[in-house]
Amino acid sequence: AQKVTQAQTEISVVEKEDVTLDCVYETRDTTYYLFWYKQPPSGELVFLIRRNSFDEQNEISGRYSWNFQKSTSSFNFTITASQVVDSAVYFCALSESNTGFQKLVFGTGTRLLVSP
Amino acid sequence: DADVTQTPRNRITKTGKRIMLECSQTKGHDRMYWYRQDPGLGLQLIYYSFDVKDINKGEISDGYSVSRQAQAKFSLSLESAIPNQTALYFCATSDLADPEDTQYFGPGTRLTVL
């Protein structure tokens, strides 16, 4: 069965620190997709990134970067020079492609608190 | 204007009451989903619909029903609400024509059942 583990329940950092959010997944499929979503205090879910299982290239988008390693079944998310606006709950999710749609399995989320 | 809207945004109701949560989208997507989020947990899929005539149960459909009134509208009903249905409910949409099939979420409805 698919499973996503975000072992870090809550992380507190001071502004400008770098922070890495861990995500470990389990799946028996060879083709799958990994996602990160952000949930700010206002409650909505914001899509950040999607990766497929055949693309292990790291991705960088501004202060955000993602490290995908199939060997360790991990898809970690790093925020460089964190800002107060980064405070949110971050969810990692996994989906398999054989269901005909992206049936997402979510981790339990990591709450990031960035203080000034 | 938001592409995916949910009404109401907050609702407090009593045990045994029937309640409907509504979702509308202007993205033109054919696929729609309902999820619930419990404190400290990730999202769990309740129901999903690929088009108006195609509705499917998700992981936790017991106690819920849905109606896809049009391509743009997908409603979730609790026929007889109970306290353990207190949660944050999200609607999401995705586009069959999108090869990445990314799901886009609404702002959520916070439901409290007393």
Coordinates of N, CA and C in Angstrom, one line a residue:
Chain A
A1 N 0.8 -1.2 0.0 CA 0.0 0.0 0.0 C 0.9 1.2 0.0
Q2 N 0.3 2.3 -0.5 CA 1.1 3.6 -0.6 C 1.0 4.2 0.8
K3 N 2.1 4.9 1.1 CA 2.2 5.6 2.4 C 3.2 6.7 2.3
V4 N 2.9 7.8 2.9 CA 3.8 9.0 3.0 C 4.1 9.3 4.4
T5 N 5.3 9.4 4.8 CA 5.7 9.7 6.2 C 6.4 11.1 6.2
Q6 N 5.8 12.0 7.0 CA 6.5 13.2 7.3 C 6.8 13.2 8.8
A7 N 8.0 12.8 9.2 CA 8.3 12.5 10.6 C 8.3 13.8 11.4
Q8 N 8.6 14.9 10.8 CA 8.7 16.2 11.5 C 7.3 16.8 11.7
T9 N 6.9 16.8 12.9 CA 5.5 17.4 13.1 C 5.6 18.9 13.1
E10 N 6.6 19.4 13.7 CA 6.7 20.9 13.7 C 8.2 21.3 13.8
I11 N 8.5 22.3 13.0 CA 9.8 22.9 13.0 C 9.7 24.4 13.2
S12 N 10.6 24.9 14.1 CA 10.7 26.3 14.4 C 12.1 26.8 14.0
V13 N 12.1 27.9 13.2 CA 13.3 28.5 12.8 C 13.2 30.0 12.9
V14 N 14.4 30.6 12.9 CA 14.4 32.1 12.9 C 14.6 32.5 11.4
E15 N 14.0 33.6 11.1 CA 14.1 34.1 9.8 C 15.5 34.1 9.2
K16 N 15.7 33.8 8.0 CA 16.9 33.7 7.2 C 17.6 32.4 7.4
E17 N 17.2 31.5 8.3 CA 17.7 30.2 8.4 C 17.2 29.3 7.2
D18 N 18.0 28.4 6.9 CA 17.6 27.4 5.9 C 16.9 26.2 6.7
V19 N 15.9 25.6 6.0 CA 15.2 24.6 6.7 C 14.8 23.5 5.7
T20 N 14.9 22.2 6.1 CA 14.6 21.1 5.2 C 13.5 20.3 5.8
L21 N 12.4 20.1 5.0 CA 11.3 19.3 5.4 C 11.4 17.9 4.7
D22 N 11.3 16.9 5.6 CA 11.6 15.5 5.1 C 10.3 14.9 4.6
C23 N 10.4 14.0 3.6 CA 9.3 13.2 3.1 C 9.8 11.9 2.7
V24 N 9.3 10.8 3.3 CA 9.6 9.5 2.9 C 8.4 8.8 2.4
Y25 N 8.5 8.1 1.3 CA 7.3 7.4 0.8 C 7.5 5.9 0.5
E26 N 6.3 5.2 0.4 CA 6.4 3.8 0.1 C 5.4 3.6 -1.0
T27 N 5.8 2.8 -2.0 CA 4.9 2.4 -3.1 C 5.5 1.2 -3.8
R28 N 4.7 0.4 -4.3 CA 5.1 -0.8 -5.1 C 5.2 -0.5 -6.6
D29 N 4.6 0.7 -7.0 CA 4.6 1.0 -8.4 C 6.0 1.5 -8.8
T30 N 6.2 1.3 -10.1 CA 7.4 1.9 -10.7 C 7.2 3.3 -11.2
T31 N 5.9 3.5 -11.5 CA 5.5 4.8 -12.0 C 4.6 5.5 -11.0
Y32 N 5.1 6.6 -10.5 CA 4.3 7.3 -9.5 C 4.7 8.8 -9.5
Y33 N 4.0 9.6 -8.8 CA 4.2 11.0 -8.7 C 4.3 11.5 -7.3
L34 N 5.1 12.5 -7.1 CA 5.2 13.1 -5.8 C 4.9 14.6 -5.8
F35 N 4.3 15.1 -4.8 CA 3.8 16.4 -4.7 C 4.2 17.1 -3.4
W36 N 4.3 18.4 -3.4 CA 4.3 19.2 -2.2 C 3.2 20.3 -2.3
Y37 N 2.5 20.4 -1.2 CA 1.5 21.4 -1.1 C 1.8 22.3 0.2
K38 N 1.4 23.5 0.1 CA 1.5 24.5 1.2 C 0.2 24.8 1.7
Q39 N 0.0 24.8 3.1 CA -1.3 25.3 3.7 C -1.0 26.4 4.6
P40 N -1.1 27.6 4.2 CA -0.8 28.8 5.1 C -1.9 28.9 6.1
P41 N -1.7 29.8 7.1 CA -2.7 29.9 8.2 C -4.2 30.2 7.7
S42 N -4.3 30.8 6.5 CA -5.6 31.0 6.0 C -6.4 29.7 5.6
G43 N -5.6 28.6 5.5 CA -6.3 27.3 5.3 C -6.3 26.7 3.9
E44 N -6.1 27.5 2.9 CA -6.2 26.9 1.6 C -5.0 26.1 1.3
L45 N -5.1 25.2 0.3 CA -3.9 24.4 -0.1 C -3.4 24.9 -1.4
V46 N -2.1 25.1 -1.4 CA -1.4 25.7 -2.6 C -0.5 24.7 -3.1
F47 N -0.6 24.4 -4.4 CA 0.2 23.4 -5.1 C 1.6 24.0 -5.3
L48 N 2.7 23.3 -4.9 CA 4.0 23.8 -5.1 C 4.8 23.1 -6.2
I49 N 4.8 21.8 -6.2 CA 5.6 21.0 -7.2 C 5.0 19.6 -7.4
R50 N 5.3 19.1 -8.5 CA 5.0 17.7 -8.9 C 6.2 17.1 -9.6
R51 N 6.5 15.9 -9.2 CA 7.6 15.2 -9.8 C 7.2 13.8 -10.2
N52 N 7.6 13.3 -11.3 CA 7.3 11.9 -11.6 C 8.5 11.0 -11.3
S53 N 8.3 9.7 -11.2 CA 9.3 8.8 -10.6 C 10.5 8.6 -11.6
F54 N 10.4 9.1 -12.8 CA 11.5 8.9 -13.7 C 12.4 10.1 -13.8
D55 N 12.0 11.1 -13.1 CA 12.8 12.3 -13.1 C 13.4 12.6 -11.8
E56 N 14.7 12.3 -11.6 CA 15.3 12.5 -10.3 C 16.1 13.7 -10.2
Q57 N 16.0 14.6 -11.2 CA 16.7 15.8 -11.2 C 16.2 16.7 -10.0
N58 N 17.1 17.3 -9.3 CA 16.6 18.3 -8.3 C 16.0 19.5 -9.0
E59 N 15.1 20.1 -8.3 CA 14.4 21.3 -8.8 C 14.6 22.4 -7.9
I60 N 14.8 23.6 -8.5 CA 15.0 24.8 -7.7 C 14.0 25.9 -8.3
S61 N 13.3 26.5 -7.3 CA 12.4 27.6 -7.7 C 12.6 28.7 -6.7
G62 N 13.4 29.7 -7.0 CA 13.6 30.8 -6.1 C 14.3 30.2 -4.8
R63 N 13.7 30.5 -3.7 CA 14.2 30.0 -2.4 C 13.9 28.5 -2.1
Y64 N 13.1 27.9 -3.0 CA 12.6 26.6 -2.7 C 13.5 25.6 -3.6
S65 N 13.8 24.5 -3.0 CA 14.4 23.4 -3.8 C 13.9 22.1 -3.3
W66 N 14.0 21.1 -4.2 CA 13.5 19.8 -3.8 C 14.5 18.7 -4.3
N67 N 14.7 17.8 -3.4 CA 15.7 16.7 -3.6 C 15.0 15.4 -3.6
F68 N 15.0 14.8 -4.8 CA 14.3 13.5 -5.0 C 15.3 12.4 -5.1
Q69 N 15.2 11.4 -4.2 CA 16.2 10.3 -4.2 C 15.4 9.0 -4.2
K70 N 15.4 8.3 -5.3 CA 14.6 7.0 -5.3 C 15.3 6.0 -4.4
S71 N 16.6 6.1 -4.3 CA 17.4 5.1 -3.5 C 16.9 5.1 -2.1
T72 N 16.5 6.2 -1.6 CA 16.1 6.3 -0.2 C 14.6 6.6 -0.1
S73 N 13.9 6.6 -1.2 CA 12.5 6.8 -1.2 C 12.1 8.1 -0.5
S74 N 12.9 9.2 -0.9 CA 12.7 10.4 -0.2 C 12.5 11.6 -1.2
F75 N 11.7 12.6 -0.8 CA 11.5 13.7 -1.6 C 11.4 14.9 -0.7
N76 N 12.6 15.4 -0.4 CA 12.8 16.5 0.7 C 12.7 17.8 0.1
F77 N 12.2 18.8 0.9 CA 11.9 20.1 0.5 C 12.8 21.1 1.3
T78 N 13.5 21.9 0.7 CA 14.4 22.9 1.4 C 14.0 24.3 1.1
I79 N 13.8 25.1 2.1 CA 13.6 26.5 2.0 C 14.9 27.2 2.4
T80 N 15.4 28.0 1.5 CA 16.6 28.8 1.8 C 16.3 30.2 2.3
A81 N 17.0 30.6 3.3 CA 16.7 32.0 3.8 C 15.3 32.2 4.1
S82 N 14.8 31.4 5.0 CA 13.3 31.4 5.3 C 12.8 32.8 5.7
Q83 N 11.5 33.0 5.4 CA 10.9 34.2 5.8 C 9.6 33.9 6.6
V84 N 9.1 34.9 7.3 CA 7.9 34.7 8.1 C 6.8 34.2 7.2
V85 N 6.7 34.7 6.0 CA 5.6 34.3 5.1 C 5.6 32.8 4.8
D86 N 6.8 32.2 5.1 CA 6.9 30.7 4.8 C 6.2 29.9 5.9
S87 N 5.8 30.5 6.9 CA 5.1 29.8 8.0 C 3.8 29.2 7.5
A88 N 3.7 27.9 7.6 CA 2.6 27.2 7.1 C 2.7 25.7 7.4
V89 N 1.7 24.9 7.1 CA 1.8 23.5 7.1 C 2.1 23.0 5.7
Y90 N 3.1 22.2 5.6 CA 3.5 21.6 4.3 C 3.2 20.2 4.2
F91 N 2.5 19.8 3.1 CA 2.2 18.4 2.9 C 2.9 17.8 1.7
C92 N 3.4 16.6 2.0 CA 3.9 15.8 0.9 C 2.9 14.8 0.5
A93 N 2.8 14.5 -0.8 CA 1.7 13.6 -1.3 C 2.3 12.7 -2.4
L94 N 1.7 11.5 -2.5 CA 2.1 10.5 -3.5 C 0.9 10.1 -4.3
S95 N 1.0 9.8 -5.6 CA 0.0 9.2 -6.3 C 0.6 8.2 -7.3
E96 N -0.2 7.2 -7.6 CA 0.2 6.2 -8.6 C -0.6 6.5 -9.9
S97 N 0.0 6.1 -11.0 CA -0.5 6.4 -12.3 C -1.5 5.4 -12.8
N98 N -1.6 4.2 -12.1 CA -2.4 3.2 -12.7 C -3.9 3.2 -12.3
T99 N -4.2 4.3 -11.6 CA -5.6 4.4 -11.2 C -6.4 5.2 -12.2
G100 N -5.8 5.7 -13.2 CA -6.5 6.6 -14.2 C -6.6 8.0 -13.8
F101 N -6.2 8.3 -12.6 CA -6.1 9.7 -12.2 C -5.2 9.8 -11.0
Q102 N -4.9 11.1 -10.6 CA -3.9 11.3 -9.5 C -4.6 11.1 -8.2
K103 N -4.7 9.8 -7.7 CA -5.3 9.6 -6.4 C -4.2 9.9 -5.4
L104 N -4.4 11.0 -4.7 CA -3.3 11.4 -3.8 C -3.4 10.8 -2.4
V105 N -2.2 10.4 -1.9 CA -2.1 9.9 -0.5 C -1.2 11.0 0.1
F106 N -1.7 11.6 1.2 CA -1.0 12.7 1.8 C -0.3 12.2 3.1
G107 N 0.8 12.8 3.4 CA 1.4 12.7 4.7 C 0.7 13.5 5.7
T108 N 1.1 13.5 6.9 CA 0.4 14.2 8.0 C 0.8 15.6 8.1
G109 N 1.8 16.0 7.3 CA 2.1 17.5 7.3 C 3.2 17.8 8.3
T110 N 3.9 18.9 8.0 CA 4.9 19.5 8.9 C 4.6 20.9 9.0
R111 N 4.4 21.3 10.3 CA 4.1 22.7 10.5 C 5.5 23.5 10.7
L112 N 5.6 24.5 9.8 CA 6.8 25.3 9.9 C 6.5 26.7 10.5
L113 N 7.2 27.0 11.5 CA 7.1 28.3 12.2 C 8.3 29.1 12.0
V114 N 8.2 30.2 11.3 CA 9.4 31.1 11.1 C 9.2 32.4 11.8
S115 N 10.0 32.6 12.8 CA 9.9 33.8 13.6 C 10.9 34.9 13.2
P116 N 10.5 36.1 13.4 CA 11.3 37.3 13.0 C 12.7 37.3 13.7
Chain B
D1 N -11.2 36.7 -9.1 CA -12.0 35.7 -8.5 C -11.3 34.3 -8.4
A2 N -11.6 33.6 -7.3 CA -11.0 32.3 -7.1 C -11.6 31.4 -8.2
D3 N -10.7 30.4 -8.6 CA -11.1 29.4 -9.6 C -12.0 28.3 -9.0
V4 N -11.7 28.0 -7.7 CA -12.5 27.0 -7.0 C -13.0 27.6 -5.7
T5 N -14.3 27.7 -5.6 CA -15.0 28.3 -4.5 C -15.8 27.2 -3.7
Q6 N -15.8 27.4 -2.4 CA -16.6 26.5 -1.5 C -17.5 27.4 -0.6
T7 N -18.7 26.9 -0.5 CA -19.6 27.5 0.4 C -20.3 26.5 1.3
P8 N -20.6 26.8 2.5 CA -20.0 27.9 3.3 C -18.6 27.8 3.6
R9 N -17.9 28.8 4.1 CA -16.5 28.7 4.5 C -16.4 28.1 6.0
N10 N -17.5 28.4 6.7 CA -17.5 27.9 8.1 C -19.0 27.5 8.4
R11 N -19.1 26.4 9.1 CA -20.5 26.0 9.5 C -20.5 25.3 10.8
I12 N -21.4 25.6 11.7 CA -21.6 24.9 12.9 C -23.0 24.3 12.9
T13 N -23.1 23.0 13.1 CA -24.4 22.4 13.1 C -24.5 21.4 14.3
K14 N -25.7 20.8 14.4 CA -25.9 19.9 15.5 C -26.0 18.5 15.0
T15 N -25.7 17.6 15.9 CA -25.8 16.1 15.6 C -27.2 15.8 15.0
G16 N -27.2 15.0 13.9 CA -28.5 14.6 13.3 C -29.0 15.5 12.2
K17 N -28.4 16.7 12.1 CA -28.8 17.6 11.0 C -28.3 17.2 9.7
R18 N -29.0 17.5 8.6 CA -28.5 17.3 7.3 C -27.8 18.6 6.9
I19 N -26.7 18.4 6.2 CA -25.9 19.6 5.8 C -25.3 19.3 4.4
M20 N -25.3 20.4 3.6 CA -24.7 20.3 2.3 C -23.5 21.3 2.2
L21 N -22.4 20.8 1.7 CA -21.3 21.7 1.3 C -21.2 21.8 -0.2
E22 N -21.0 23.0 -0.7 CA -21.0 23.2 -2.1 C -19.7 23.6 -2.7
C23 N -19.4 23.2 -3.9 CA -18.1 23.5 -4.5 C -18.4 23.9 -6.0
S24 N -17.9 25.0 -6.4 CA -18.0 25.5 -7.8 C -16.7 25.8 -8.3
Q25 N -16.5 25.6 -9.6 CA -15.2 25.9 -10.2 C -15.4 26.5 -11.6
T26 N -14.5 27.5 -11.9 CA -14.6 28.2 -13.2 C -13.4 27.8 -14.1
K27 N -12.7 26.7 -13.7 CA -11.5 26.3 -14.4 C -11.8 25.4 -15.6
G28 N -13.1 25.0 -15.7 CA -13.5 24.2 -16.9 C -13.0 22.7 -16.7
H29 N -12.6 22.3 -15.5 CA -12.1 21.0 -15.3 C -13.2 20.0 -15.2
D30 N -12.9 18.8 -15.7 CA -13.9 17.7 -15.7 C -13.9 16.9 -14.4
R31 N -12.8 16.9 -13.7 CA -12.6 16.0 -12.6 C -12.8 16.9 -11.3
M32 N -13.5 16.3 -10.3 CA -13.7 17.0 -9.1 C -13.6 16.0 -7.9
Y33 N -13.2 16.5 -6.8 CA -12.9 15.7 -5.6 C -13.4 16.3 -4.3
W34 N -13.7 15.5 -3.3 CA -13.9 16.0 -2.0 C -13.0 15.3 -1.0
Y35 N -12.3 16.0 -0.2 CA -11.4 15.5 0.8 C -11.8 16.1 2.2
R36 N -11.4 15.3 3.2 CA -11.5 15.9 4.6 C -10.2 15.9 5.2
Q37 N -9.9 16.9 6.1 CA -8.7 17.0 6.8 C -9.0 17.1 8.3
D38 N -8.4 16.2 9.1 CA -8.6 16.2 10.5 C -7.3 16.8 11.1
P39 N -7.5 17.4 12.3 CA -6.3 18.0 12.9 C -5.1 17.1 13.0
G40 N -4.0 17.5 12.6 CA -2.8 16.7 12.7 C -2.7 15.6 11.7
L41 N -3.6 15.6 10.7 CA -3.6 14.5 9.7 C -3.5 15.1 8.3
G42 N -3.2 14.3 7.4 CA -3.3 14.7 6.0 C -4.7 14.6 5.5
L43 N -4.9 14.8 4.2 CA -6.2 14.8 3.6 C -6.6 13.4 3.2
Q44 N -7.8 13.1 3.4 CA -8.4 11.8 3.0 C -9.5 12.0 2.0
L45 N -9.5 11.1 0.9 CA -10.4 11.3 -0.2 C -11.8 10.7 0.2
I46 N -12.8 11.5 0.0 CA -14.2 11.1 0.4 C -14.9 10.5 -0.9
Y47 N -15.0 11.3 -1.9 CA -15.6 11.0 -3.2 C -14.8 11.7 -4.3
Y48 N -14.9 11.1 -5.5 CA -14.4 11.8 -6.7 C -15.3 11.6 -7.9
S49 N -15.2 12.5 -8.8 CA -16.1 12.4 -10.0 C -15.3 12.8 -11.2
F50 N -15.3 12.0 -12.2 CA -14.6 12.2 -13.5 C -15.4 13.1 -14.4
D51 N -16.7 12.9 -14.4 CA -17.6 13.8 -15.1 C -19.0 13.7 -14.5
V52 N -20.0 14.4 -15.1 CA -21.3 14.5 -14.4 C -21.9 13.1 -14.2
K53 N -21.6 12.1 -15.0 CA -22.2 10.8 -14.9 C -21.3 9.8 -14.2
D54 N -20.2 10.2 -13.7 CA -19.2 9.3 -13.1 C -18.8 9.7 -11.7
I55 N -19.3 9.0 -10.7 CA -19.0 9.3 -9.3 C -18.5 8.1 -8.7
N56 N -17.5 8.3 -7.9 CA -16.8 7.1 -7.2 C -16.5 7.4 -5.8
K57 N -16.6 6.3 -5.0 CA -16.3 6.4 -3.6 C -14.8 6.5 -3.4
G58 N -14.4 7.3 -2.4 CA -13.0 7.3 -2.0 C -12.7 6.4 -0.8
E59 N -11.7 6.8 0.0 CA -11.3 6.0 1.2 C -12.3 6.0 2.3
I60 N -13.0 7.2 2.5 CA -13.8 7.3 3.7 C -15.2 7.9 3.3
S61 N -15.9 7.2 2.5 CA -17.2 7.7 2.0 C -18.4 7.4 2.9
D62 N -18.2 6.5 3.9 CA -19.4 6.2 4.8 C -19.9 7.5 5.5
G63 N -21.2 7.7 5.4 CA -21.8 8.8 6.1 C -21.9 10.1 5.2
Y64 N -21.4 9.9 4.0 CA -21.4 11.0 3.0 C -22.1 10.6 1.7
S65 N -22.6 11.6 1.0 CA -23.1 11.4 -0.3 C -22.7 12.7 -1.1
V66 N -22.7 12.5 -2.5 CA -22.3 13.6 -3.3 C -23.3 13.7 -4.5
S67 N -23.3 14.9 -5.1 CA -24.1 15.2 -6.3 C -23.3 16.0 -7.2
R68 N -23.2 15.6 -8.5 CA -22.5 16.4 -9.5 C -23.6 17.0 -10.4
Q69 N -24.0 18.2 -10.0 CA -25.1 18.8 -10.6 C -24.8 19.3 -12.0
A70 N -23.6 19.6 -12.3 CA -23.1 20.1 -13.5 C -21.6 20.0 -13.5
Q71 N -21.0 20.2 -14.7 CA -19.5 20.0 -14.7 C -18.8 20.9 -13.7
A72 N -19.4 22.1 -13.4 CA -18.8 23.0 -12.6 C -19.2 22.9 -11.1
K73 N -20.1 22.0 -10.8 CA -20.6 22.0 -9.4 C -20.6 20.6 -8.8
F74 N -20.1 20.5 -7.6 CA -20.0 19.2 -7.0 C -20.3 19.4 -5.5
S75 N -21.4 18.8 -5.0 CA -21.8 19.0 -3.6 C -21.6 17.8 -2.8
L76 N -21.3 18.0 -1.5 CA -21.1 17.0 -0.5 C -22.1 17.1 0.5
S77 N -22.8 16.0 0.8 CA -23.9 16.0 1.8 C -23.6 15.1 3.0
L78 N -23.9 15.6 4.2 CA -23.9 14.7 5.4 C -25.4 14.6 5.7
E79 N -25.9 13.4 5.5 CA -27.4 13.2 5.7 C -27.8 13.4 7.2
S80 N -26.9 12.9 8.1 CA -27.2 13.0 9.5 C -25.8 13.2 10.2
A81 N -25.5 14.5 10.4 CA -24.2 14.8 10.9 C -23.9 14.2 12.3
I82 N -22.6 13.8 12.5 CA -22.2 13.3 13.8 C -20.9 14.1 14.2
P83 N -20.6 14.1 15.5 CA -19.5 14.9 15.9 C -18.1 14.5 15.3
N84 N -17.9 13.3 15.0 CA -16.6 12.9 14.4 C -16.5 13.3 12.9
Q85 N -17.5 13.9 12.4 CA -17.4 14.5 11.1 C -16.9 16.0 11.1
T86 N -16.7 16.4 12.3 CA -16.0 17.7 12.5 C -14.7 17.7 11.8
A87 N -14.4 18.6 10.9 CA -13.2 18.5 10.1 C -13.2 19.7 9.1
L88 N -12.1 19.8 8.5 CA -11.9 20.8 7.4 C -12.1 20.1 6.1
Y89 N -13.0 20.5 5.2 CA -13.4 19.8 4.0 C -12.9 20.6 2.8
F90 N -12.2 19.9 1.9 CA -11.6 20.6 0.7 C -12.3 20.0 -0.5
C91 N -12.6 20.8 -1.5 CA -12.9 20.4 -2.8 C -11.7 20.6 -3.7
A92 N -11.5 19.8 -4.7 CA -10.4 20.0 -5.6 C -10.9 19.7 -7.0
T93 N -10.1 20.2 -8.0 CA -10.4 19.9 -9.4 C -9.2 19.5 -10.2
S94 N -9.3 18.8 -11.2 CA -8.2 18.6 -12.1 C -8.7 18.4 -13.5
D95 N -7.8 18.5 -14.5 CA -8.2 18.5 -15.9 C -7.7 17.3 -16.6
L96 N -8.6 16.5 -17.2 CA -8.3 15.3 -17.9 C -7.2 15.6 -19.0
A97 N -7.3 16.8 -19.6 CA -6.4 17.1 -20.7 C -5.0 17.5 -20.2
D98 N -4.9 17.7 -18.9 CA -3.6 18.0 -18.3 C -2.7 16.8 -18.1
P99 N -1.6 16.6 -18.8 CA -0.9 15.4 -18.7 C -0.3 15.2 -17.2
E100 N -0.2 16.3 -16.5 CA 0.2 16.2 -15.1 C -0.9 16.0 -14.1
D101 N -2.1 16.2 -14.6 CA -3.3 16.0 -13.8 C -3.2 16.6 -12.4
T102 N -2.7 17.8 -12.3 CA -2.5 18.4 -11.0 C -3.9 18.8 -10.4
Q103 N -4.0 18.6 -9.1 CA -5.2 18.9 -8.5 C -5.1 20.3 -7.8
Y104 N -6.1 21.1 -8.0 CA -6.2 22.5 -7.5 C -7.3 22.5 -6.5
F105 N -7.0 23.0 -5.3 CA -7.9 23.0 -4.2 C -8.6 24.3 -3.9
G106 N -9.8 24.1 -3.4 CA -10.6 25.3 -2.9 C -10.1 25.7 -1.6
P107 N -10.7 26.8 -1.0 CA -10.2 27.4 0.2 C -10.6 26.6 1.5
G108 N -11.5 25.6 1.3 CA -11.9 24.8 2.5 C -13.1 25.2 3.2
T109 N -13.8 24.3 3.8 CA -15.0 24.6 4.6 C -14.7 24.0 6.0
R110 N -14.8 24.8 7.0 CA -14.6 24.3 8.3 C -15.9 23.9 8.9
L111 N -16.1 22.6 9.2 CA -17.4 22.2 9.7 C -17.3 21.7 11.1
T112 N -18.1 22.2 12.0 CA -18.2 21.7 13.4 C -19.5 21.1 13.6
V113 N -19.5 19.9 14.1 CA -20.8 19.2 14.5 C -20.8 19.1 16.0
L114 N -21.8 19.7 16.6 CA -21.9 19.7 18.1 C -22.8 18.5 18.6

